[in-house]
Structure formats: C-alpha cells, structure tokens
Amino acid sequence: MGTDSQGRGEAETMARDRVIFTDKEALSWDAALRWSALAAQAARANRQFTVALTGGSSPDLLYSLMASPPFQDSVEWRTMHLFFGDERCVPPDAPESNFKQAQDLLISRIAIPAENIHRIEGELPDPDEAAQRYEAELYRAFALEPGALPRFDLILLGMGSDGHCASLFPLKPALREQERLVVATEPGLQPFVPRITLTFPALNHASNILFLVTGEDKAKRVAQVLEGPDDPNGLPSQNVVPVNGTLSWLLDQAAAASLVRE
Ligand code: 6PG
C-alpha cells in the first residue's frame, strides 16, 4: 500500500476506528486488555514486544492498571521493550518528564529488565543531540538497515486540546519530516520546554496504534480530527494513519460529545 506525503496509508485515511466508553476507567481497562492480549500473542510466538508510551494525563490510569493485578503478574514483561513516543527536555526525575511518569506508575512496579527500557535523554543540553541519540537507539534496538523504519507492536498516543499528538504540534516543521525517525521541536503547549518526538513516518509504520482521549475539553477537537475536513498542518493527529496496521481511537463520553457520526 502506498503512502502520502505525511507517511499515511492512503487507502485507510478515513478508517479511524473509534470506541466510546462511559468514563476513563472503562477506557483504561479496555486499553489494558488490548495491550496485554497483543503482548500475549507475541509471547506465544516467542517474539519480543515493543511499545511506545505516551505522556500526558490520558495514560496514567492505564499505567497503574498494568502495574496491578491481574496484569502485573500475568503479562510477560521480560520480553517487553518500552520506548517513548516523545519526551520533554527536562531531567528524568523532573515532574514534567514522561519517563518519570512511566517509571513511577509502571516501570518501578513490574518485573521488566532495566535494559528493556529505552528512554529519551531529555536532560541533554542539546535537544538535537538527544533526538539523534534516540534515533540511533531505535536503529540498534530494532536492528534497522539505514533508511528503514521501526515497526512498533503498539504505540500509545494522547491528543492535546490543540490536536497535537506525541510532540507533533500544529504548524511546526516537525510535521513535515520525512527522513528522520526522531526530531527535536519547539513546544506548542505547556510545559514550554523543547521536546523530542517520533515523526509521522515512524509512527505510521507501527502494527497497532491506540489513541487515548478523555475529557470534555477535547470534544470539539476530537470532532474536527475525526469528522472535519482534512487539515494536516492544523490538526496533526489526523496524520496518524498506519500504513499497514490498526488504529483505534478510545474516547470517553465527554471527549466524544461533539461527534455526529455513529
Ligand atoms: C506529552 C505527550 C502529549 C500528550 C497530549 C495529551 O508529552 O505531552 O506525549 O502528546 O499525549 O498532550 O495530553 P493529556 O493526556 O494530558 O491531555
């Protein structure tokens, strides 16, 4: 299947599966069941399982669930590798760090080997260097040939109230990146620190992508992204369409409130 200039799978541009839940708890349980089922499939096939985590408030309950029974003990963590879709340029112990959030809620509470955690070095003084180093880490971890794309088993994404995902903000040059897997970018929203982010070609090569979006402050933007006209520069989340993978938008009722189509 071909891709367009944003690395999106053409034929699937309109196929954005959406599932609406009563609340964030129900949504997070569903995401945990999907994550653990995909991981179990990989474990049965003796494959490692690669996940890119998201920051923000949307995944907090999901991470806590995955670190609690039954998932804490039943998931095959030893063969799971955790990556990050984006990071804020702060030290890994700063409250704004996406790594710290994952570390506190999930990583510190599961039996996952330290070498399976692939974090972005947000503490480096030069964000471009941090991006290059993370790209090199992806090449190493996925054993990529030059120019190849990593195929994550699962990418988790949230959507900001401006329509951004990962750290791909409206109107920023990072939206148009076609060569690099990882770039540094200026932020579009708080916290106003530089960011490191996977690019659309890297995101859209994943096997499975799950958006987790909750809260009424997202409702109008969700409707624009899912039902409005194509606006790749103004609504970055519209550019997430895997070339050969699944995409599901998990929404709570509040975030889905402005949708018109069934
Ligand atoms: C980040 C994120 C970002 C986030 C959205 C949604 O580092 O900020 O990875 O893309 O997912 O901003 O954030 P909320 O879930 O807090 O609304």
Short mmCIF file of C-alpha atoms and ligand atoms in Angstrom, two decimals:
data_model
loop_
_atom_site.label_atom_id
_atom_site.label_comp_id
_atom_site.label_asym_id
_atom_site.label_seq_id
_atom_site.Cartn_x
_atom_site.Cartn_y
_atom_site.Cartn_z
CA MET A 1 0.00 0.00 0.00
CA GLY A 2 1.33 3.48 -0.86
CA THR A 3 1.79 6.39 1.49
CA ASP A 4 1.11 10.09 1.07
CA SER A 5 3.42 12.98 1.97
CA GLN A 6 2.73 12.53 5.70
CA GLY A 7 3.63 8.82 5.56
CA ARG A 8 -0.06 7.93 5.94
CA GLY A 9 -1.56 4.81 4.41
CA GLU A 10 -3.68 6.24 1.56
CA ALA A 11 -6.48 3.72 1.37
CA GLU A 12 -7.03 3.86 5.10
CA THR A 13 -7.06 7.61 5.58
CA MET A 14 -10.73 7.60 6.56
CA ALA A 15 -10.68 4.36 8.56
CA ARG A 16 -10.30 5.70 12.07
CA ASP A 17 -11.97 3.13 14.26
CA ARG A 18 -13.48 4.75 17.35
CA VAL A 19 -14.77 3.20 20.54
CA ILE A 20 -16.65 5.23 23.15
CA PHE A 21 -16.59 4.37 26.86
CA THR A 22 -18.65 5.69 29.76
CA ASP A 23 -15.59 7.01 31.53
CA LYS A 24 -11.79 7.00 31.74
CA GLU A 25 -11.77 3.91 33.94
CA ALA A 26 -13.65 1.79 31.41
CA LEU A 27 -11.43 3.15 28.63
CA SER A 28 -8.25 2.34 30.56
CA TRP A 29 -9.40 -1.21 31.27
CA ASP A 30 -10.07 -1.73 27.58
CA ALA A 31 -6.63 -0.38 26.67
CA ALA A 32 -5.01 -2.66 29.27
CA LEU A 33 -6.82 -5.69 27.86
CA ARG A 34 -5.75 -4.79 24.31
CA TRP A 35 -2.12 -4.23 25.38
CA SER A 36 -1.94 -7.48 27.35
CA ALA A 37 -3.64 -9.50 24.59
CA LEU A 38 -1.18 -8.25 21.96
CA ALA A 39 1.73 -8.92 24.32
CA ALA A 40 0.46 -12.45 25.00
CA GLN A 41 0.23 -13.10 21.25
CA ALA A 42 3.87 -12.05 20.84
CA ALA A 43 4.97 -14.14 23.83
CA ARG A 44 3.23 -17.24 22.40
CA ALA A 45 5.15 -16.70 19.16
CA ASN A 46 8.41 -16.26 21.13
CA ARG A 47 8.71 -12.69 19.92
CA GLN A 48 9.70 -9.62 21.90
CA PHE A 49 7.00 -6.96 22.21
CA THR A 50 7.78 -3.28 21.60
CA VAL A 51 5.61 -0.47 22.96
CA ALA A 52 5.98 3.30 22.64
CA LEU A 53 4.47 5.04 25.66
CA THR A 54 2.79 8.43 25.72
CA GLY A 55 2.97 11.22 28.28
CA GLY A 56 0.20 13.50 29.50
CA SER A 57 -2.65 12.63 31.81
CA SER A 58 -4.50 10.21 29.50
CA PRO A 59 -2.39 7.10 30.20
CA ASP A 60 -1.96 7.47 34.00
CA LEU A 61 -4.75 5.08 34.93
CA LEU A 62 -3.70 2.62 32.21
CA TYR A 63 -0.14 2.53 33.58
CA SER A 64 -1.43 1.98 37.12
CA LEU A 65 -3.69 -0.83 35.92
CA MET A 66 -0.87 -2.56 34.05
CA ALA A 67 1.17 -2.40 37.26
CA SER A 68 -1.62 -4.03 39.32
CA PRO A 69 -3.16 -7.50 39.38
CA PRO A 70 -4.07 -9.22 37.14
CA PHE A 71 -1.78 -7.56 34.57
CA GLN A 72 1.20 -7.01 36.88
CA ASP A 73 1.73 -10.77 37.29
CA SER A 74 0.25 -12.22 34.11
CA VAL A 75 1.92 -10.06 31.44
CA GLU A 76 5.23 -11.35 30.05
CA TRP A 77 7.31 -8.30 30.99
CA ARG A 78 10.70 -9.95 30.42
CA THR A 79 10.28 -9.86 26.66
CA MET A 80 8.61 -6.45 26.55
CA HIS A 81 10.57 -3.37 25.49
CA LEU A 82 9.28 0.06 26.49
CA PHE A 83 10.05 3.09 24.33
CA PHE A 84 8.67 6.62 24.36
CA GLY A 85 6.75 8.43 21.62
CA ASP A 86 8.02 11.75 22.92
CA GLU A 87 9.79 13.43 25.81
CA ARG A 88 10.04 16.87 27.34
CA CYS A 89 13.59 18.30 27.62
CA VAL A 90 13.86 18.02 31.39
CA PRO A 91 15.83 15.67 33.66
CA PRO A 92 14.35 12.17 34.08
CA ASP A 93 13.42 12.89 37.69
CA ALA A 94 11.57 16.14 36.90
CA PRO A 95 7.81 16.14 37.45
CA GLU A 96 7.29 17.07 33.76
CA SER A 97 9.27 14.06 32.49
CA ASN A 98 7.29 11.45 30.57
CA PHE A 99 9.87 8.89 31.67
CA LYS A 100 9.31 9.78 35.34
CA GLN A 101 5.57 9.32 34.96
CA ALA A 102 6.05 5.87 33.41
CA GLN A 103 8.73 4.99 35.94
CA ASP A 104 6.57 5.92 38.94
CA LEU A 105 3.31 4.40 37.76
CA LEU A 106 4.52 1.37 35.81
CA ILE A 107 8.19 0.56 35.38
CA SER A 108 9.13 0.57 39.09
CA ARG A 109 6.26 -1.84 39.83
CA ILE A 110 6.77 -4.56 37.21
CA ALA A 111 9.41 -7.24 36.63
CA ILE A 112 10.94 -5.73 33.49
CA PRO A 113 14.70 -5.85 32.88
CA ALA A 114 16.41 -2.43 33.01
CA GLU A 115 17.89 -2.98 29.54
CA ASN A 116 14.34 -3.20 28.11
CA ILE A 117 13.67 0.45 28.97
CA HIS A 118 14.60 2.78 26.13
CA ARG A 119 14.26 6.33 27.36
CA ILE A 120 14.82 9.61 25.55
CA GLU A 121 17.58 11.68 27.19
CA GLY A 122 15.59 14.85 27.78
CA GLU A 123 18.28 16.09 30.15
CA LEU A 124 20.90 16.65 27.42
CA PRO A 125 21.64 20.35 26.85
CA ASP A 126 21.21 19.99 23.07
CA PRO A 127 17.76 18.66 22.03
CA ASP A 128 19.05 17.82 18.51
CA GLU A 129 21.69 15.61 20.03
CA ALA A 130 19.07 13.91 22.21
CA ALA A 131 16.98 13.26 19.08
CA GLN A 132 19.97 11.84 17.20
CA ARG A 133 20.90 9.61 20.11
CA TYR A 134 17.35 8.28 20.40
CA GLU A 135 17.22 7.61 16.68
CA ALA A 136 20.49 5.68 16.98
CA GLU A 137 18.95 3.72 19.86
CA LEU A 138 15.97 2.80 17.65
CA TYR A 139 18.32 1.64 14.89
CA ARG A 140 20.16 -0.51 17.44
CA ALA A 141 17.14 -1.90 19.26
CA PHE A 142 15.19 -2.74 16.08
CA ALA A 143 18.34 -3.81 14.18
CA LEU A 144 17.38 -1.46 11.32
CA GLU A 145 19.16 -1.13 8.00
CA PRO A 146 19.88 2.51 7.00
CA GLY A 147 16.64 4.18 5.90
CA ALA A 148 14.38 1.50 7.41
CA LEU A 149 11.54 2.25 9.82
CA PRO A 150 10.95 0.58 13.21
CA ARG A 151 7.78 -1.50 13.45
CA PHE A 152 6.44 -0.95 16.96
CA ASP A 153 3.96 -3.60 18.08
CA LEU A 154 1.98 -0.92 19.89
CA ILE A 155 2.11 2.87 20.04
CA LEU A 156 0.05 4.71 22.67
CA LEU A 157 -0.88 8.30 21.92
CA GLY A 158 -2.82 11.05 23.63
CA MET A 159 -4.22 14.09 21.84
CA GLY A 160 -3.71 17.63 23.12
CA SER A 161 -6.53 20.18 23.06
CA ASP A 162 -4.81 21.76 20.01
CA GLY A 163 -4.91 18.45 18.09
CA HIS A 164 -1.25 17.53 18.61
CA CYS A 165 -0.03 14.03 19.34
CA ALA A 166 3.36 12.89 20.61
CA SER A 167 5.19 16.26 20.32
CA LEU A 168 3.95 16.97 16.79
CA PHE A 169 2.34 20.36 17.25
CA PRO A 170 0.21 22.34 14.73
CA LEU A 171 2.17 24.27 12.10
CA LYS A 172 5.63 23.14 13.30
CA PRO A 173 8.25 21.93 10.77
CA ALA A 174 8.42 18.54 12.56
CA LEU A 175 5.06 17.72 10.94
CA ARG A 176 6.70 17.58 7.52
CA GLU A 177 9.72 15.47 8.47
CA GLN A 178 10.08 12.56 6.07
CA GLU A 179 13.61 11.22 6.61
CA ARG A 180 14.28 11.21 10.33
CA LEU A 181 12.67 8.83 12.84
CA VAL A 182 13.11 11.29 15.71
CA VAL A 183 13.41 15.08 15.78
CA ALA A 184 13.67 17.91 18.29
CA THR A 185 10.91 20.52 18.19
CA GLU A 186 9.60 23.59 19.93
CA PRO A 187 6.51 23.01 22.07
CA GLY A 188 3.05 24.31 21.18
CA LEU A 189 1.57 23.93 24.65
CA GLN A 190 2.65 23.67 28.28
CA PRO A 191 5.12 22.73 29.57
CA PHE A 192 7.01 25.18 27.35
CA VAL A 193 10.25 23.24 27.11
CA PRO A 194 11.75 21.82 23.90
CA ARG A 195 10.58 18.32 23.00
CA ILE A 196 11.92 15.22 21.30
CA THR A 197 9.40 13.28 19.23
CA LEU A 198 8.93 10.34 16.90
CA THR A 199 7.98 11.57 13.42
CA PHE A 200 4.93 10.56 11.39
CA PRO A 201 6.84 8.05 9.21
CA ALA A 202 7.97 6.29 12.41
CA LEU A 203 4.51 6.40 14.00
CA ASN A 204 2.68 5.25 10.88
CA HIS A 205 4.86 2.16 10.44
CA ALA A 206 3.53 0.64 13.70
CA SER A 207 1.46 -2.54 13.83
CA ASN A 208 -1.08 -1.08 16.26
CA ILE A 209 -1.81 2.47 17.40
CA LEU A 210 -4.17 3.38 20.23
CA PHE A 211 -5.28 6.94 20.90
CA LEU A 212 -6.49 7.51 24.46
CA VAL A 213 -8.57 10.69 24.72
CA THR A 214 -10.70 11.75 27.66
CA GLY A 215 -12.43 14.86 28.96
CA GLU A 216 -14.85 17.47 27.64
CA ASP A 217 -12.06 19.95 26.83
CA LYS A 218 -11.09 17.61 23.95
CA ALA A 219 -14.61 17.20 22.49
CA LYS A 220 -14.57 19.90 19.80
CA ARG A 221 -11.07 18.96 18.63
CA VAL A 222 -11.92 15.24 18.54
CA ALA A 223 -14.86 16.03 16.24
CA GLN A 224 -12.65 18.17 13.98
CA VAL A 225 -9.99 15.48 13.77
CA LEU A 226 -12.34 12.56 13.21
CA GLU A 227 -15.13 14.18 11.21
CA GLY A 228 -13.84 17.52 9.94
CA PRO A 229 -12.07 18.40 6.70
CA ASP A 230 -8.51 17.23 6.15
CA ASP A 231 -6.11 19.72 7.80
CA PRO A 232 -2.70 18.01 8.12
CA ASN A 233 -0.95 21.16 9.37
CA GLY A 234 -3.59 22.40 11.77
CA LEU A 235 -4.69 19.03 13.15
CA PRO A 236 -1.58 16.84 13.48
CA SER A 237 -3.49 13.87 14.91
CA GLN A 238 -5.24 13.46 11.54
CA ASN A 239 -1.86 12.39 10.14
CA VAL A 240 -1.78 9.23 12.24
CA VAL A 241 -2.91 6.51 9.88
CA PRO A 242 -0.79 3.37 9.96
CA VAL A 243 0.35 2.15 6.56
CA ASN A 244 -0.22 -1.48 7.42
CA GLY A 245 -1.54 -1.64 10.94
CA THR A 246 -4.56 -1.00 13.15
CA LEU A 247 -5.67 2.36 14.54
CA SER A 248 -8.26 2.77 17.29
CA TRP A 249 -9.44 5.92 18.95
CA LEU A 250 -10.55 5.14 22.51
CA LEU A 251 -12.73 8.01 23.77
CA ASP A 252 -14.75 8.61 26.89
CA GLN A 253 -18.26 10.01 26.51
CA ALA A 254 -17.11 13.51 27.38
CA ALA A 255 -14.44 13.55 24.65
CA ALA A 256 -16.89 12.04 22.14
CA ALA A 257 -19.69 14.51 22.95
CA SER A 258 -19.38 16.56 19.72
CA LEU A 259 -19.17 13.63 17.30
CA VAL A 260 -22.04 13.36 14.85
CA ARG A 261 -21.48 10.07 13.02
CA GLU A 262 -22.29 6.75 14.71
C1 6PG B 1 3.32 14.97 26.05
C2 6PG B 1 2.51 13.97 25.28
C3 6PG B 1 1.38 14.58 24.52
C4 6PG B 1 0.09 14.22 25.23
C5 6PG B 1 -1.04 15.13 24.85
C6 6PG B 1 -2.29 14.82 25.62
O1 6PG B 1 4.48 14.71 26.30
O2 6PG B 1 2.75 15.98 26.43
O3 6PG B 1 3.02 12.80 24.94
O4 6PG B 1 1.29 14.27 23.18
O5 6PG B 1 -0.26 12.90 24.94
O6 6PG B 1 -0.65 16.45 25.13
O7 6PG B 1 -2.06 15.10 26.96
P1 6PG B 1 -3.17 14.87 28.04
O8 6PG B 1 -3.41 13.43 28.09
O9 6PG B 1 -2.57 15.40 29.31
O10 6PG B 1 -4.36 15.64 27.60
#
